[in-house]
């Protein structure tokens, strides 16, 4: 069964986007930053680095499970199903969603994405206006928001995220979406190959490593954002720290924009590939 006209148009858009990220060229500053980051982590003992990234991976695994089973996520799951039943009243499970057209799924996903970009914008603004407690909770809050939107996008396109294989794929999508643009092309290729070659629909077989030195750029940017917010917080207009709020809101929005865009592209690709193109 071939692609419809609309599906082919979206497939072509995906191909253009895929080519764009694969050909993204690093700036001299980005190359210099990569070398500095690599050199900094190379000063740490190998065992210390291994323990650090292992603990970070474990934290992300547990966070994914907590978010996935939380009541707010279960409620969102039901809202996705309710939205889908507007188009097809026979839909009762997440896997039934792949019966909808790609445009219908995009519409539902776009609703979730818009909400979470707003959440990130608001969270960033709050971190830029509040005290140390709000600023200190910014990175955990942003991680939850972005793990959550990847899960919701996955569910929208018909993939439950409560099995080992889907959990790992969702986490790897989150990981890739958080990476700098210059590294997303390689991460995309790895994800597509893993999707095509996965051996089991339930158990995960493959590399379970998520975080590494290159992934640390985004958390470090968030720390630099906290420093900038602290510097500009005292510059207020009519009692409101507008500059620090703008820094926090703008950076957080951009992170969620990047993660949600990458996740939607991946699950669009997977939907079209598995429904029409898989041999």
CSV table of N, CA, C and O in Angstrom, one decimal, residues 60-124:
chain,number,residue,atom,x,y,z
A,60,UNK,N,17.2,9.3,34.6
A,60,UNK,CA,16.3,9.5,33.5
A,60,UNK,C,15.3,8.3,33.3
A,60,UNK,O,14.2,8.5,33.0
A,61,UNK,N,15.8,7.1,33.5
A,61,UNK,CA,14.9,5.9,33.4
A,61,UNK,C,13.8,6.0,34.5
A,61,UNK,O,12.7,5.8,34.2
A,62,UNK,N,14.2,6.3,35.7
A,62,UNK,CA,13.2,6.4,36.8
A,62,UNK,C,12.3,7.6,36.6
A,62,UNK,O,11.1,7.5,36.8
A,63,UNK,N,12.8,8.7,36.1
A,63,UNK,CA,12.0,9.9,35.8
A,63,UNK,C,10.9,9.5,34.7
A,63,UNK,O,9.8,9.9,34.9
A,64,UNK,N,11.4,8.9,33.7
A,64,UNK,CA,10.5,8.5,32.6
A,64,UNK,C,9.3,7.6,33.2
A,64,UNK,O,8.1,7.8,32.9
A,65,UNK,N,9.7,6.6,34.0
A,65,UNK,CA,8.6,5.8,34.6
A,65,UNK,C,7.7,6.5,35.5
A,65,UNK,O,6.5,6.3,35.5
A,66,UNK,N,8.2,7.5,36.3
A,66,UNK,CA,7.4,8.3,37.2
A,66,UNK,C,6.4,9.1,36.4
A,66,UNK,O,5.2,9.2,36.7
A,67,UNK,N,6.9,9.8,35.4
A,67,UNK,CA,6.1,10.7,34.5
A,67,UNK,C,5.0,9.9,33.8
A,67,UNK,O,3.9,10.2,33.8
A,68,UNK,N,5.5,8.7,33.3
A,68,UNK,CA,4.5,7.9,32.5
A,68,UNK,C,3.4,7.4,33.3
A,68,UNK,O,2.3,7.2,32.8
A,69,UNK,N,3.6,7.1,34.6
A,69,UNK,CA,2.6,6.5,35.5
A,69,UNK,C,1.9,7.6,36.3
A,69,UNK,O,1.0,7.2,37.1
A,70,UNK,N,2.3,8.8,36.2
A,70,UNK,CA,1.6,9.9,37.0
A,70,UNK,C,0.2,10.1,36.5
A,70,UNK,O,-0.2,9.9,35.4
A,71,UNK,N,-0.6,10.6,37.5
A,71,UNK,CA,-2.0,10.8,37.2
A,71,UNK,C,-2.2,11.9,36.1
A,71,UNK,O,-3.1,11.8,35.2
A,72,UNK,N,-1.3,12.9,36.1
A,72,UNK,CA,-1.5,14.0,35.1
A,72,UNK,C,-1.2,13.4,33.7
A,72,UNK,O,-1.8,13.9,32.7
A,73,UNK,N,-0.3,12.4,33.6
A,73,UNK,CA,0.0,11.9,32.3
A,73,UNK,C,-1.1,10.9,31.9
A,73,UNK,O,-1.5,10.8,30.7
A,74,UNK,N,-1.7,10.2,32.8
A,74,UNK,CA,-2.8,9.3,32.5
A,74,UNK,C,-4.0,10.1,32.1
A,74,UNK,O,-4.7,9.7,31.2
A,75,UNK,N,-4.2,11.3,32.7
A,75,UNK,CA,-5.3,12.2,32.3
A,75,UNK,C,-5.1,12.7,30.9
A,75,UNK,O,-6.0,12.8,30.0
A,76,UNK,N,-3.8,13.0,30.6
A,76,UNK,CA,-3.5,13.5,29.2
A,76,UNK,C,-3.7,12.4,28.2
A,76,UNK,O,-4.1,12.7,27.1
A,77,UNK,N,-3.4,11.2,28.6
A,77,UNK,CA,-3.6,10.0,27.7
A,77,UNK,C,-5.1,9.9,27.3
A,77,UNK,O,-5.4,9.7,26.2
A,78,UNK,N,-5.9,10.1,28.3
A,78,UNK,CA,-7.4,10.0,28.1
A,78,UNK,C,-7.8,11.2,27.2
A,78,UNK,O,-8.7,11.0,26.3
A,79,UNK,N,-7.2,12.3,27.3
A,79,UNK,CA,-7.6,13.5,26.5
A,79,UNK,C,-7.2,13.2,25.0
A,79,UNK,O,-7.9,13.6,24.1
A,80,UNK,N,-6.0,12.6,24.8
A,80,UNK,CA,-5.6,12.2,23.5
A,80,UNK,C,-6.6,11.3,22.8
A,80,UNK,O,-7.0,11.5,21.7
A,81,UNK,N,-7.0,10.3,23.6
A,81,UNK,CA,-8.0,9.3,23.1
A,81,UNK,C,-9.4,10.0,22.8
A,81,UNK,O,-10.0,9.7,21.8
A,82,UNK,N,-9.8,10.9,23.7
A,82,UNK,CA,-11.0,11.7,23.5
A,82,UNK,C,-10.9,12.5,22.2
A,82,UNK,O,-11.9,12.6,21.4
A,83,UNK,N,-9.8,13.2,22.0
A,83,UNK,CA,-9.6,14.0,20.8
A,83,UNK,C,-9.6,13.1,19.5
A,83,UNK,O,-10.2,13.5,18.5
A,84,UNK,N,-9.0,11.9,19.6
A,84,UNK,CA,-9.0,11.0,18.5
A,84,UNK,C,-10.4,10.5,18.2
A,84,UNK,O,-10.8,10.3,17.0
A,85,UNK,N,-11.3,10.3,19.2
A,85,UNK,CA,-12.7,9.8,19.0
A,85,UNK,C,-13.5,10.8,18.2
A,85,UNK,O,-14.6,10.5,17.7
A,86,UNK,N,-13.1,12.1,18.2
A,86,UNK,CA,-13.8,13.1,17.4
A,86,UNK,C,-13.7,12.7,15.9
A,86,UNK,O,-14.6,12.9,15.2
A,87,UNK,N,-12.6,12.1,15.6
A,87,UNK,CA,-12.4,11.7,14.2
A,87,UNK,C,-12.9,10.3,13.9
A,87,UNK,O,-13.3,10.0,12.8
A,88,UNK,N,-12.8,9.4,14.9
A,88,UNK,CA,-13.2,8.0,14.7
A,88,UNK,C,-13.7,7.5,16.1
A,88,UNK,O,-12.8,7.2,17.0
A,89,UNK,N,-15.0,7.3,16.2
A,89,UNK,CA,-15.5,6.9,17.5
A,89,UNK,C,-15.2,5.5,17.9
A,89,UNK,O,-15.4,5.1,19.1
A,90,UNK,N,-14.6,4.7,17.0
A,90,UNK,CA,-14.2,3.3,17.3
A,90,UNK,C,-12.9,3.2,18.1
A,90,UNK,O,-12.6,2.1,18.6
A,91,UNK,N,-12.2,4.3,18.2
A,91,UNK,CA,-10.9,4.2,18.9
A,91,UNK,C,-11.0,4.1,20.4
A,91,UNK,O,-11.7,4.8,21.0
A,92,UNK,N,-10.4,3.1,20.9
A,92,UNK,CA,-10.4,2.8,22.4
A,92,UNK,C,-9.1,2.7,23.0
A,92,UNK,O,-8.9,2.9,24.2
A,93,UNK,N,-8.0,2.4,22.2
A,93,UNK,CA,-6.7,2.3,22.8
A,93,UNK,C,-5.7,3.2,22.0
A,93,UNK,O,-6.0,3.6,20.9
A,94,UNK,N,-4.5,3.4,22.6
A,94,UNK,CA,-3.5,4.2,22.0
A,94,UNK,C,-3.1,3.6,20.6
A,94,UNK,O,-2.9,4.3,19.7
A,95,UNK,N,-2.9,2.3,20.6
A,95,UNK,CA,-2.5,1.6,19.3
A,95,UNK,C,-3.5,1.8,18.2
A,95,UNK,O,-3.2,1.7,17.0
A,96,UNK,N,-4.8,2.1,18.6
A,96,UNK,CA,-5.8,2.3,17.6
A,96,UNK,C,-5.6,3.6,16.8
A,96,UNK,O,-6.2,3.9,15.7
A,97,UNK,N,-4.8,4.5,17.4
A,97,UNK,CA,-4.6,5.9,16.8
A,97,UNK,C,-4.0,5.8,15.5
A,97,UNK,O,-4.1,6.7,14.7
A,98,UNK,N,-3.2,4.7,15.2
A,98,UNK,CA,-2.6,4.7,13.8
A,98,UNK,C,-3.6,4.4,12.7
A,98,UNK,O,-3.3,4.4,11.5
A,99,UNK,N,-4.9,4.3,13.1
A,99,UNK,CA,-6.0,4.2,12.1
A,99,UNK,C,-6.3,5.6,11.5
A,99,UNK,O,-7.0,5.7,10.5
A,100,UNK,N,-5.9,6.7,12.3
A,100,UNK,CA,-6.3,8.0,11.8
A,100,UNK,C,-5.3,8.4,10.7
A,100,UNK,O,-4.2,7.8,10.5
A,101,UNK,N,-5.6,9.5,10.0
A,101,UNK,CA,-4.8,10.0,9.0
A,101,UNK,C,-3.6,10.8,9.6
A,101,UNK,O,-3.7,11.2,10.8
A,102,UNK,N,-2.6,11.0,8.9
A,102,UNK,CA,-1.4,11.7,9.4
A,102,UNK,C,-1.8,13.2,9.7
A,102,UNK,O,-1.3,13.7,10.7
A,103,UNK,N,-2.7,13.8,9.0
A,103,UNK,CA,-3.1,15.2,9.3
A,103,UNK,C,-3.9,15.2,10.6
A,103,UNK,O,-3.7,16.1,11.4
A,104,UNK,N,-4.7,14.2,10.9
A,104,UNK,CA,-5.5,14.1,12.1
A,104,UNK,C,-4.5,13.9,13.3
A,104,UNK,O,-4.7,14.6,14.4
A,105,UNK,N,-3.5,13.1,13.2
A,105,UNK,CA,-2.6,12.9,14.2
A,105,UNK,C,-1.7,14.1,14.5
A,105,UNK,O,-1.4,14.5,15.6
A,106,UNK,N,-1.3,14.8,13.4
A,106,UNK,CA,-0.6,16.0,13.5
A,106,UNK,C,-1.3,17.1,14.3
A,106,UNK,O,-0.8,17.8,15.1
A,107,UNK,N,-2.6,17.1,14.0
A,107,UNK,CA,-3.5,18.1,14.7
A,107,UNK,C,-3.5,17.8,16.2
A,107,UNK,O,-3.4,18.8,17.0
A,108,UNK,N,-3.7,16.6,16.6
A,108,UNK,CA,-3.7,16.2,18.0
A,108,UNK,C,-2.3,16.5,18.7
A,108,UNK,O,-2.2,17.0,19.8
A,109,UNK,N,-1.3,16.1,17.9
A,109,UNK,CA,0.1,16.3,18.5
A,109,UNK,C,0.4,17.8,18.6
A,109,UNK,O,1.0,18.2,19.6
A,110,UNK,N,0.0,18.6,17.6
A,110,UNK,CA,0.2,20.1,17.7
A,110,UNK,C,-0.4,20.7,18.9
A,110,UNK,O,0.1,21.7,19.5
A,111,UNK,N,-1.6,20.2,19.3
A,111,UNK,CA,-2.2,20.7,20.5
A,111,UNK,C,-1.4,20.4,21.8
A,111,UNK,O,-1.2,21.3,22.6
A,112,UNK,N,-0.8,19.2,21.9
A,112,UNK,CA,0.0,18.9,23.0
A,112,UNK,C,1.3,19.7,23.0
A,112,UNK,O,1.8,20.2,24.0
A,113,UNK,N,1.9,19.9,21.8
A,113,UNK,CA,3.1,20.6,21.7
A,113,UNK,C,3.0,22.1,22.1
A,113,UNK,O,3.8,22.6,22.8
A,114,UNK,N,1.9,22.7,21.6
A,114,UNK,CA,1.6,24.1,21.9
A,114,UNK,C,1.5,24.3,23.4
A,114,UNK,O,2.1,25.3,24.0
A,115,UNK,N,0.8,23.4,24.1
A,115,UNK,CA,0.7,23.5,25.6
A,115,UNK,C,2.0,23.4,26.3
A,115,UNK,O,2.3,24.2,27.2
A,116,UNK,N,2.8,22.5,25.9
A,116,UNK,CA,4.1,22.3,26.6
A,116,UNK,C,5.1,23.3,26.3
A,116,UNK,O,6.0,23.6,27.1
A,117,UNK,N,5.1,23.9,25.1
A,117,UNK,CA,5.9,25.1,24.8
A,117,UNK,C,5.5,26.2,25.7
A,117,UNK,O,6.4,27.0,26.2
A,118,UNK,N,4.2,26.4,25.9
A,118,UNK,CA,3.7,27.4,26.8
A,118,UNK,C,4.2,27.1,28.3
A,118,UNK,O,4.6,28.0,29.0
A,119,UNK,N,4.1,25.8,28.7
A,119,UNK,CA,4.5,25.5,30.0
A,119,UNK,C,6.0,25.8,30.2
A,119,UNK,O,6.4,26.4,31.2
A,120,UNK,N,6.8,25.6,29.2
A,120,UNK,CA,8.3,25.9,29.3
A,120,UNK,C,8.5,27.4,29.3
A,120,UNK,O,9.3,27.8,30.1
A,121,UNK,N,7.8,28.1,28.5
A,121,UNK,CA,7.9,29.6,28.5
A,121,UNK,C,7.5,30.1,29.9
A,121,UNK,O,8.3,31.0,30.5
A,122,UNK,N,6.5,29.6,30.5
A,122,UNK,CA,6.0,30.1,31.8
A,122,UNK,C,7.0,29.7,32.9
A,122,UNK,O,7.3,30.5,33.8
A,123,UNK,N,7.5,28.4,32.8
A,123,UNK,CA,8.5,27.9,33.8
A,123,UNK,C,9.7,28.8,33.7
A,123,UNK,O,10.3,29.1,34.8
A,124,UNK,N,10.2,29.1,32.5
A,124,UNK,CA,11.4,29.9,32.4
A,124,UNK,C,11.2,31.3,32.9
A,124,UNK,O,12.1,31.9,33.6
